[in-house]
PDB file of C-alpha atoms in Angstrom:
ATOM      1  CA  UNK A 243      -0.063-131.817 -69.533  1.00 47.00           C
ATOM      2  CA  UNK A 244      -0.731-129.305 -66.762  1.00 52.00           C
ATOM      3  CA  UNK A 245       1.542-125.950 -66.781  1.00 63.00           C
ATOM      4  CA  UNK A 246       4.194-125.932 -63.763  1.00 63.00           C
ATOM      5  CA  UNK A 247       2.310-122.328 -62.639  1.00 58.00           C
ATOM      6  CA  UNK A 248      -1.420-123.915 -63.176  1.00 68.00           C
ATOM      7  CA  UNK A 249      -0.026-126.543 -60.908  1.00 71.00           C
ATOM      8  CA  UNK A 250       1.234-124.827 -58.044  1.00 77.00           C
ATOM      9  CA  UNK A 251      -1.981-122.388 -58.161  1.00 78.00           C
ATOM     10  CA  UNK A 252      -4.611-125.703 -58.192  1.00 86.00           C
ATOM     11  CA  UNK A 253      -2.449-126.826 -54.701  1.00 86.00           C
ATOM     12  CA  UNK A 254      -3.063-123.335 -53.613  1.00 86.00           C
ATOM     13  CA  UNK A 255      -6.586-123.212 -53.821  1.00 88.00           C
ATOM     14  CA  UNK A 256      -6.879-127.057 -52.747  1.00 88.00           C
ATOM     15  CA  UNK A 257      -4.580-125.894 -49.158  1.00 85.00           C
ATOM     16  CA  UNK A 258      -6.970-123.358 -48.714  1.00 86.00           C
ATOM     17  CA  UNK A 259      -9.647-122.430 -50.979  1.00 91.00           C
ATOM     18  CA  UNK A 260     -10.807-119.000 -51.201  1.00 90.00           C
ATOM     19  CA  UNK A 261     -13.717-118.560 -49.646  1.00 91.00           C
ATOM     20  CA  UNK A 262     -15.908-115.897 -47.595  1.00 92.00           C
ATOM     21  CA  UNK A 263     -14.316-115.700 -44.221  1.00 93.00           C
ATOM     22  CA  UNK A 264     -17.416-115.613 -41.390  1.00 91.00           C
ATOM     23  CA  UNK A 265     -15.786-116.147 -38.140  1.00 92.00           C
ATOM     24  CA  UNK A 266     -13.139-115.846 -36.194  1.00 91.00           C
ATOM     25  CA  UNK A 267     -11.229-119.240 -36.814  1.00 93.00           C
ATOM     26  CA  UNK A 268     -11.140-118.727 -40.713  1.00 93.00           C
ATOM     27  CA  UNK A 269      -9.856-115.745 -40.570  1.00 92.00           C
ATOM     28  CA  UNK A 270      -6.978-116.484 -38.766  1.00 93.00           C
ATOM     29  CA  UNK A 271      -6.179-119.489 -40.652  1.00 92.00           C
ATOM     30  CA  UNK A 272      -6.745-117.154 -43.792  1.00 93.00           C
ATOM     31  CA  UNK A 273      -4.279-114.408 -42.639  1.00 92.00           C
ATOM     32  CA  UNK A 274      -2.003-117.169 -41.454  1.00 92.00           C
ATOM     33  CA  UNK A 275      -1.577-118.783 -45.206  1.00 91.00           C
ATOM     34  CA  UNK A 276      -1.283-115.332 -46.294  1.00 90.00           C
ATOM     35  CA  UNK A 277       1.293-114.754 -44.232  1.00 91.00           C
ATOM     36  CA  UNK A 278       3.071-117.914 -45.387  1.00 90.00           C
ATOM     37  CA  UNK A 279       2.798-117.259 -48.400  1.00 88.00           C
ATOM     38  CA  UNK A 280       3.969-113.853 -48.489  1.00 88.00           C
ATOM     39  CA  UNK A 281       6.685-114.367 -46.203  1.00 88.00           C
ATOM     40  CA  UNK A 282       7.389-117.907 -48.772  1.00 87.00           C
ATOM     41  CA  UNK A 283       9.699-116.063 -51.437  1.00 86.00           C
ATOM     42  CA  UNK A 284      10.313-112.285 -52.861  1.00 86.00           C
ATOM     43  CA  UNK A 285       7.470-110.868 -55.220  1.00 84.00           C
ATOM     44  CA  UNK A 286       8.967-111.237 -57.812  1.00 88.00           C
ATOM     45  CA  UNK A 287       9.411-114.846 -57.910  1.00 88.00           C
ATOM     46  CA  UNK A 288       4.958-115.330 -57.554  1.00 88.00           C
ATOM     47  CA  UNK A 289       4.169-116.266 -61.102  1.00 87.00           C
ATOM     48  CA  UNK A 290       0.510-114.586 -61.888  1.00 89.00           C
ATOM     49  CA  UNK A 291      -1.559-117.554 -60.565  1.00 89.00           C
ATOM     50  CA  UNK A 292       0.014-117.121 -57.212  1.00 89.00           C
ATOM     51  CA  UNK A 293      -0.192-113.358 -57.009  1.00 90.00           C
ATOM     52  CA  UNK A 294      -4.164-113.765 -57.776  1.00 91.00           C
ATOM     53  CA  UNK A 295      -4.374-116.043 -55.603  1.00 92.00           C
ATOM     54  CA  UNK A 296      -2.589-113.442 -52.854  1.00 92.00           C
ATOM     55  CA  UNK A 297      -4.728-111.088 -54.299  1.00 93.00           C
ATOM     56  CA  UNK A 298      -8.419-112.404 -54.089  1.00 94.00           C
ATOM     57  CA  UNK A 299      -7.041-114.058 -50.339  1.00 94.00           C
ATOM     58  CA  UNK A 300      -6.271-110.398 -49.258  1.00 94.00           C
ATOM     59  CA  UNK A 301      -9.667-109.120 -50.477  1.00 94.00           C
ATOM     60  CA  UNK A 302     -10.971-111.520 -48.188  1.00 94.00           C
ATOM     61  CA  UNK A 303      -8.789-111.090 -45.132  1.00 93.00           C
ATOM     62  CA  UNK A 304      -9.806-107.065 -45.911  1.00 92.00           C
ATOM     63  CA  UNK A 305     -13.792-107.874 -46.210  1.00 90.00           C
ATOM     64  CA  UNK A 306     -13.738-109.734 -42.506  1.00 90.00           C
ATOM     65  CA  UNK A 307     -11.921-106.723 -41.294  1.00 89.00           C
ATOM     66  CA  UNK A 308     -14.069-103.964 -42.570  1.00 84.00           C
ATOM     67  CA  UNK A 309     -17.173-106.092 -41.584  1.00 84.00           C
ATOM     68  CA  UNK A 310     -15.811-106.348 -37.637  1.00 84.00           C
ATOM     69  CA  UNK A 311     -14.874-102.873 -37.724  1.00 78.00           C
ATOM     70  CA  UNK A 312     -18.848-102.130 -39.224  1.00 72.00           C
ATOM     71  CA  UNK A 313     -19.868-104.591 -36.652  1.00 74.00           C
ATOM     72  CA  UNK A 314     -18.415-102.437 -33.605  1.00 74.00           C
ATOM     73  CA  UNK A 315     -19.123 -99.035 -34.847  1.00 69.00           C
ATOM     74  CA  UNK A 316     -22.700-100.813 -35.010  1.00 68.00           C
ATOM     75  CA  UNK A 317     -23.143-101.328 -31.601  1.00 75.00           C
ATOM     76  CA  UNK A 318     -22.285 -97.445 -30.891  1.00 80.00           C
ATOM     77  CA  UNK A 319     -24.564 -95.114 -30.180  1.00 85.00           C
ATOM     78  CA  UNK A 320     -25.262 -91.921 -32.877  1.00 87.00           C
ATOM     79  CA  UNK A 321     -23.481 -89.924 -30.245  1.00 91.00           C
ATOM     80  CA  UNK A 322     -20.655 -92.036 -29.555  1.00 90.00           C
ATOM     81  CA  UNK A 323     -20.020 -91.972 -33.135  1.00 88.00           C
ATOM     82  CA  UNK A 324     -19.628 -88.506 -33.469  1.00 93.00           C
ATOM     83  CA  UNK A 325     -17.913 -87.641 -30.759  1.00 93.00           C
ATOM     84  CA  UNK A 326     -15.259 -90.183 -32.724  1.00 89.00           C
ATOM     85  CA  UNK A 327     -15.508 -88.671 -35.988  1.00 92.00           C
ATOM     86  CA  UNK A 328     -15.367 -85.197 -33.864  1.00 95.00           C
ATOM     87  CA  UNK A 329     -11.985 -86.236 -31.964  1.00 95.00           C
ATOM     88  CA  UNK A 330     -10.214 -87.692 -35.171  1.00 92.00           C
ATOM     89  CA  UNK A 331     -10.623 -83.836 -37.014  1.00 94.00           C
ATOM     90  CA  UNK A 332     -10.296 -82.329 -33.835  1.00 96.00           C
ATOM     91  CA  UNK A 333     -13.648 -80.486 -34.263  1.00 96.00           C
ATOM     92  CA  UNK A 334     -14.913 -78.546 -31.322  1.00 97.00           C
ATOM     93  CA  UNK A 335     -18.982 -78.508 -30.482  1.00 97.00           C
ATOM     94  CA  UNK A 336     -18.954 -75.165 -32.688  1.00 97.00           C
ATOM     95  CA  UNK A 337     -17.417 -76.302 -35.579  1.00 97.00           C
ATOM     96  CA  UNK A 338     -20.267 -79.251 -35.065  1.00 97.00           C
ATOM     97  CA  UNK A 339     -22.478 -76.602 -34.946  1.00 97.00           C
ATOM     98  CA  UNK A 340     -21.062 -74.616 -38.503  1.00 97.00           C
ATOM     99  CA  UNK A 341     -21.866 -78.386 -40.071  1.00 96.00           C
ATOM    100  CA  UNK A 342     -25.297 -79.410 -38.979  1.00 96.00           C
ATOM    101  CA  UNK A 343     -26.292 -75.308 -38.756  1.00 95.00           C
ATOM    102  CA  UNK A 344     -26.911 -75.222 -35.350  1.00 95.00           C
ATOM    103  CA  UNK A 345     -24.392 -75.221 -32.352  1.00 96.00           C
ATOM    104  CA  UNK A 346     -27.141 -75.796 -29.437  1.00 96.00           C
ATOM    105  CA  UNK A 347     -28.810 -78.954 -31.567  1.00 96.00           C
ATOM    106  CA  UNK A 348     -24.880 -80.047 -32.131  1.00 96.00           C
ATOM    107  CA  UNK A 349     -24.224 -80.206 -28.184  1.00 96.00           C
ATOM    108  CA  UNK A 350     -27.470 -82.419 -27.756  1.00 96.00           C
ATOM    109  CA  UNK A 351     -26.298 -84.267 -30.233  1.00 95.00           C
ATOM    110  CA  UNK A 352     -22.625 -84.648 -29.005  1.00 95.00           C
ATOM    111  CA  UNK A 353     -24.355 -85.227 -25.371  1.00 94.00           C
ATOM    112  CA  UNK A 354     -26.568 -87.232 -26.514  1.00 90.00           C
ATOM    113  CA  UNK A 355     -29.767 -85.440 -25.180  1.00 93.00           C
ATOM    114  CA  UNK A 356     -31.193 -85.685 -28.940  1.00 92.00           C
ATOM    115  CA  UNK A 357     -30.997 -88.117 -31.377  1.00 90.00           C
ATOM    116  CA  UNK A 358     -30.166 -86.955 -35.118  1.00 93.00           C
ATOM    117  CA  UNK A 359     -32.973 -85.611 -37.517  1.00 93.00           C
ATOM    118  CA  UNK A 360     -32.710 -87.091 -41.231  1.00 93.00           C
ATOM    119  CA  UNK A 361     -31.435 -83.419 -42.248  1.00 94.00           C
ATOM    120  CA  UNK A 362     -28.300 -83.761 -39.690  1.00 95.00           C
ATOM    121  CA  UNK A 363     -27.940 -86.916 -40.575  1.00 94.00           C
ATOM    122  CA  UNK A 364     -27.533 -85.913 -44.287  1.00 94.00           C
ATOM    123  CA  UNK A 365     -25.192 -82.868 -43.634  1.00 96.00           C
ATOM    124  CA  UNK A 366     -23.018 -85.263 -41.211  1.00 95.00           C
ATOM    125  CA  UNK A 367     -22.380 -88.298 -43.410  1.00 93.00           C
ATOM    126  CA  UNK A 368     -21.622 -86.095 -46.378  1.00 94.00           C
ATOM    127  CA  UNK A 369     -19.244 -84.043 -44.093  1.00 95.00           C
ATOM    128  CA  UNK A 370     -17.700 -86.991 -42.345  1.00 93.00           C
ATOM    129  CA  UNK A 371     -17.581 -89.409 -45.933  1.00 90.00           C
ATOM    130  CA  UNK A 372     -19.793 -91.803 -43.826  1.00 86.00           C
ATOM    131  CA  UNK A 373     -22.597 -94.131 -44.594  1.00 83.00           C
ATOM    132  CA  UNK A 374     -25.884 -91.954 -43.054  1.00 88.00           C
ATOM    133  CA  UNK A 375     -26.676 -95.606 -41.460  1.00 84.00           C
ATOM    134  CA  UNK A 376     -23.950 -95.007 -38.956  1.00 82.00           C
ATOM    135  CA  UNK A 377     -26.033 -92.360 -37.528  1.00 85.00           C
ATOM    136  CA  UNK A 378     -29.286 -94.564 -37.077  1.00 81.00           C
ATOM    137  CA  UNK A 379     -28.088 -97.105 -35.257  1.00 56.00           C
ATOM    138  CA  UNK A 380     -29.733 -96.853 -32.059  1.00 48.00           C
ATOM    139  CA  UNK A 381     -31.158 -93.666 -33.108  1.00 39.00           C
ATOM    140  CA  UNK A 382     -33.858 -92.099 -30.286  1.00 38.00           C
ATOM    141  CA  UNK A 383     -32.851 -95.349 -27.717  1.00 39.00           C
ATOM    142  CA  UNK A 384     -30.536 -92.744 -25.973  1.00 37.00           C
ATOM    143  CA  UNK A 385     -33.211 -90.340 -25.264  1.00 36.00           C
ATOM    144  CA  UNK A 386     -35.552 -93.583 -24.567  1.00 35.00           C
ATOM    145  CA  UNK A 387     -32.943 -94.646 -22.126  1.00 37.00           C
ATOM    146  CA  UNK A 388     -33.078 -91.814 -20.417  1.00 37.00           C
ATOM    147  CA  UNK A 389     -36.769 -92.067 -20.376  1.00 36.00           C
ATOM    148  CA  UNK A 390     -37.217 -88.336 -21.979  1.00 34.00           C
TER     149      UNK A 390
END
């Protein structure tokens, strides 16, 4: 015989099985159970099948986030980006300048006049706690843009 808690997690996973959310549509019906769910009973009243469950559904819901939010910063230029990661420290061109070592290749950069070398791209994902791949998307298309 089936336990009551192995139960009630099987017509969990059979309302909405977890699964890698790709677009739009599942993850709204994704944060939509999860918000059913959560909003169902009190914590403390989940056994541990349904707080896994909650669990590995959140992971999800959190993965589709993270990947839209990569997905937009994607479509940024180098320069765009930093002028972000500039505003939310409140760094000034010169302080730019202290990080990369130079404060007239830091204004080309924030201007975009110049795209990134490899060595400021280093020195700017280790000072931001970024991914260096922010940096090279659509590295040298602002300066081809501008047909320099």
């Amino acid at each position: 015989m089936m336990r009551e808690a192995n139960k009630s997690f099987l017509e969990l996973v059979r309302a909405f099985p977890p699964r890698p959310i790709r677009t739009a549509a599942d993850y709204a019906a994704a944060s939509s159970t999860l918000r059913r769910l959560v909003g169902s009973k009190s914590e403390d009243r989940f056994t541990a099948e349904e707080r896994d469950y909650l669990e590995v559904l959140t992971i999800l819901v959190r993965d589709y986030q993270q990947k839209q939010r990569n997905g937009e910063m994607a479509a940024l230029q180098p320069a765009d980006i930093l002028r972000h990661l500039m505003d939310e420290r409140g760094m000034t061109v010169t302080d730019l300048g202290r990080v990369i070592g130079s404060r007239t290749a830091a204004s080309m950069l924030v201007n975009g006049r110049r795209s990134p070398s490899k060595g400021h791209i280093l020195r700017l994902a280790r000072h931001f706690g970024v991914d260096p791949s922010l940096f090279l998307t659509g590295a040298g298309s602002s300066m081809e843009a501008a047909g320099r």
